[in-house]
Coordinates of C-alpha atoms in Angstrom, one line a residue:
Chain A
D269 CA -18.0 -11.7 -29.9
V270 CA -17.1 -8.2 -30.8
K271 CA -14.1 -7.0 -29.1
V272 CA -13.0 -3.4 -28.6
T273 CA -9.7 -3.1 -26.7
Q274 CA -8.0 0.0 -25.3
S275 CA -4.3 0.2 -24.6
S276 CA -4.5 1.0 -20.9
R277 CA -7.1 0.8 -18.1
Y278 CA -5.3 3.5 -16.0
L279 CA -2.8 6.1 -17.0
V280 CA -1.1 8.8 -15.0
K281 CA 0.6 11.6 -16.9
R282 CA 2.1 15.0 -16.1
T283 CA 0.9 18.4 -17.4
G284 CA 2.5 19.1 -20.8
E285 CA 3.2 15.5 -21.7
K286 CA 2.0 14.0 -25.0
V287 CA -0.4 11.2 -24.4
F288 CA -1.5 8.5 -26.8
L289 CA -4.6 6.4 -26.2
E290 CA -5.0 3.5 -28.6
C291 CA -8.2 1.6 -29.5
V292 CA -8.4 -1.6 -31.6
Q293 CA -11.6 -3.4 -32.8
D294 CA -11.8 -6.8 -34.4
M295 CA -15.1 -6.6 -36.2
D296 CA -14.1 -4.7 -39.4
H297 CA -16.3 -1.8 -38.4
E298 CA -16.2 1.4 -40.5
N299 CA -17.0 3.7 -37.6
M300 CA -14.8 4.4 -34.6
F301 CA -15.4 6.9 -31.8
W302 CA -13.6 8.5 -28.9
Y303 CA -15.7 9.8 -26.0
R304 CA -14.9 11.2 -22.6
Q305 CA -17.1 10.7 -19.7
D306 CA -17.2 13.0 -16.7
P307 CA -19.6 12.9 -13.7
G308 CA -22.7 15.0 -14.3
L309 CA -21.8 15.6 -18.0
G310 CA -22.4 12.1 -19.4
L311 CA -20.7 10.9 -22.6
R312 CA -19.3 13.5 -24.9
L313 CA -18.0 12.8 -28.4
I314 CA -14.4 14.0 -29.0
Y315 CA -13.8 12.7 -32.5
F316 CA -15.0 10.0 -34.8
S317 CA -13.8 8.3 -37.9
Y318 CA -15.9 6.7 -40.6
D319 CA -13.1 5.3 -42.7
V320 CA -9.3 5.0 -42.8
K321 CA -7.7 8.5 -42.7
M322 CA -11.1 10.1 -42.4
K323 CA -12.1 11.9 -39.2
E324 CA -14.7 14.3 -38.0
K325 CA -14.8 16.6 -35.0
G326 CA -17.3 15.8 -32.3
D327 CA -18.6 18.1 -29.6
I328 CA -15.4 18.7 -27.7
P329 CA -12.4 18.3 -30.0
E330 CA -10.2 21.1 -28.6
G331 CA -6.9 19.9 -27.2
Y332 CA -7.2 16.5 -28.9
S333 CA -6.3 15.0 -32.3
V334 CA -6.8 11.5 -33.7
S335 CA -5.2 9.2 -36.2
R336 CA -6.7 6.3 -38.2
E337 CA -4.1 4.7 -40.4
K338 CA -5.6 1.3 -40.3
K339 CA -9.3 0.3 -40.2
E340 CA -9.0 -1.6 -36.9
R341 CA -7.1 1.0 -35.0
F342 CA -8.1 4.5 -33.8
S343 CA -5.7 6.6 -31.7
L344 CA -6.5 9.6 -29.6
I345 CA -3.7 12.1 -29.0
L346 CA -3.4 14.7 -26.3
E347 CA -0.7 16.9 -27.7
S348 CA 0.0 18.6 -24.3
A349 CA -2.0 17.1 -21.5
S350 CA -3.7 19.5 -19.1
T351 CA -5.4 18.8 -15.7
N352 CA -8.8 19.5 -17.2
Q353 CA -8.3 16.4 -19.5
T354 CA -8.4 14.1 -16.4
S355 CA -11.3 11.9 -17.3
M356 CA -12.5 8.5 -18.4
Y357 CA -11.9 7.9 -22.1
L358 CA -14.1 5.4 -23.9
C359 CA -13.6 4.1 -27.4
A360 CA -16.4 2.6 -29.5
S361 CA -16.9 1.1 -32.9
S362 CA -19.9 0.3 -35.1
A363 CA -20.8 -0.7 -38.6
L364 CA -22.1 2.1 -40.8
F365 CA -25.7 2.8 -39.7
Y366 CA -27.3 2.5 -43.1
S367 CA -26.2 -1.1 -43.2
G368 CA -28.8 -1.5 -40.4
R369 CA -26.2 -2.6 -38.0
G370 CA -25.5 0.6 -36.1
T371 CA -25.1 -0.8 -32.6
Q372 CA -22.0 0.8 -30.9
Y373 CA -19.6 -1.5 -29.1
F374 CA -17.6 0.1 -26.4
G375 CA -14.1 -0.6 -25.0
P376 CA -13.5 -0.9 -21.2
G377 CA -12.3 2.7 -20.9
T378 CA -9.1 4.3 -19.9
R379 CA -9.1 6.4 -16.7
L380 CA -6.5 9.2 -17.3
L381 CA -5.2 11.3 -14.5
V382 CA -3.1 14.4 -15.4
L383 CA -1.1 15.8 -12.6
Chain B
K84 CA -31.8 22.3 -22.9
N85 CA -30.3 18.9 -23.9
E86 CA -31.6 17.3 -27.0
V87 CA -32.0 14.0 -25.1
E88 CA -33.4 14.1 -21.6
Q89 CA -33.7 11.2 -19.2
S90 CA -35.8 10.8 -16.1
P91 CA -35.3 10.1 -13.3
Q92 CA -31.6 10.9 -12.8
N93 CA -31.4 8.6 -9.9
L94 CA -33.7 5.7 -9.0
T95 CA -33.6 3.4 -5.9
A96 CA -35.9 0.4 -5.7
Q97 CA -36.4 -2.8 -3.9
E98 CA -35.6 -6.2 -5.4
G99 CA -38.6 -7.4 -7.4
E100 CA -40.0 -4.1 -8.3
F101 CA -41.0 -3.1 -11.9
I102 CA -38.6 -0.3 -13.1
T103 CA -39.3 2.3 -15.7
I104 CA -36.7 4.8 -17.1
N105 CA -37.8 7.4 -19.5
C106 CA -36.1 9.2 -22.4
S107 CA -37.4 12.2 -24.3
Y108 CA -35.8 13.7 -27.3
S109 CA -36.3 16.9 -29.3
V110 CA -34.7 16.0 -32.6
G111 CA -36.0 13.8 -35.4
I112 CA -34.3 10.4 -35.1
S113 CA -33.6 7.4 -37.1
A114 CA -32.9 5.1 -34.1
L115 CA -32.8 5.2 -30.3
H116 CA -30.3 3.2 -28.3
W117 CA -30.3 2.0 -24.7
L118 CA -27.0 1.4 -23.1
Q119 CA -26.0 -0.1 -19.7
Q120 CA -22.9 0.8 -17.7
H121 CA -22.0 -1.1 -14.5
P122 CA -19.8 0.6 -11.9
G123 CA -16.2 0.5 -13.0
G124 CA -17.2 -1.4 -16.1
G125 CA -17.5 -0.7 -19.8
I126 CA -20.7 0.2 -21.6
V127 CA -22.9 -2.5 -23.2
S128 CA -25.5 -1.8 -25.8
L129 CA -28.9 -3.2 -24.7
F130 CA -31.2 -2.2 -27.5
M131 CA -31.3 -0.3 -30.8
L132 CA -34.9 0.5 -31.9
S133 CA -36.6 2.7 -34.4
S134 CA -40.3 1.7 -33.7
G135 CA -42.4 -0.4 -31.5
K136 CA -41.0 -2.6 -28.8
K137 CA -38.1 -4.9 -28.2
K138 CA -37.7 -7.5 -25.4
H139 CA -34.6 -9.3 -24.1
G140 CA -35.1 -11.3 -21.0
R141 CA -36.4 -9.1 -18.3
L142 CA -35.7 -5.9 -20.2
I143 CA -38.2 -4.2 -22.5
A144 CA -37.7 -1.1 -24.6
T145 CA -40.5 0.8 -26.2
I146 CA -40.5 3.9 -28.4
N147 CA -43.2 6.2 -29.5
I148 CA -41.9 8.2 -32.5
Q149 CA -44.8 10.6 -32.6
E150 CA -44.4 11.6 -29.0
K151 CA -40.6 11.5 -29.2
H152 CA -40.4 9.3 -26.2
S153 CA -38.8 6.0 -25.3
S154 CA -39.0 3.9 -22.1
L155 CA -36.8 1.1 -20.7
H156 CA -38.6 -1.3 -18.4
I157 CA -37.1 -3.9 -16.1
T158 CA -39.4 -6.6 -14.7
A159 CA -38.6 -8.5 -11.5
S160 CA -35.6 -6.2 -10.8
H161 CA -32.5 -7.7 -9.2
P162 CA -29.5 -6.1 -7.4
R163 CA -27.4 -7.1 -10.4
D164 CA -29.5 -4.7 -12.5
S165 CA -27.9 -1.8 -10.5
A166 CA -26.1 0.3 -13.2
V167 CA -26.3 3.5 -15.1
Y168 CA -28.7 3.3 -18.0
I169 CA -28.1 5.7 -20.9
C170 CA -30.4 6.6 -23.7
A171 CA -28.9 7.8 -27.0
A172 CA -30.5 9.1 -30.1
R173 CA -29.3 8.9 -33.7
P174 CA -30.3 12.2 -35.4
L175 CA -32.3 11.9 -38.6
I176 CA -29.7 13.7 -40.7
Q177 CA -28.5 12.2 -43.9
G178 CA -25.4 10.2 -43.3
A179 CA -25.5 10.7 -39.5
Q180 CA -23.4 8.2 -37.8
K181 CA -23.1 9.9 -34.4
L182 CA -25.3 9.5 -31.3
V183 CA -26.6 12.2 -29.0
F184 CA -26.5 11.0 -25.4
G185 CA -28.8 11.5 -22.4
Q186 CA -27.2 12.2 -19.0
G187 CA -27.9 8.7 -17.8
T188 CA -30.1 7.2 -15.0
R189 CA -28.4 5.7 -12.0
L190 CA -30.4 2.7 -10.8
T191 CA -29.8 1.0 -7.5
I192 CA -31.7 -2.1 -6.6
N193 CA -31.6 -3.0 -2.9
P194 CA -32.0 -6.7 -1.8

């Protein structure tokens, strides 16, 4: 079974703190994604990576950065957390689509509260 | 206007009813995904399809490329089918690896 794990299920941080969210997948997938999910807004892509050290901005990258130093690990960084970054954060991975195996596999999510 | 629209946004039905959730998209796509999210749970991929129909158990997904429309059907619905169902389109752009998501349909099946 494909496994995508996230470092925390729940996280409480203070405004201005630096926050690291980690995601690890065990399927040797090329693609990894970070989304946030908010009521009424659905899933929105923050960043994705299609290879080690490669990244591409999604729809809402402001206030976030990412790091992919190893193929299995994709980190989301909030440089200075703000209350409007309180949300559910979901990581996903997939094989490259043109391989015909583009199904995305999601982690359990991290619910982040910024006070 | 969203590129991917789902209807209805909320659906409540009785156990045993036949359920249909619709997804329309305005962009050219190479594939359409249906995902399921249970309350408090992660997201599970149900189907990825680019033409025709796929079936898995009581779930059936269909797509009409010409009409830019897909449907997810649940036969003999059960309370455990209660979840948010999300449609996501993969745009037909060379090298596109991203998905465009619909807002989701919250399904509640009452016993």
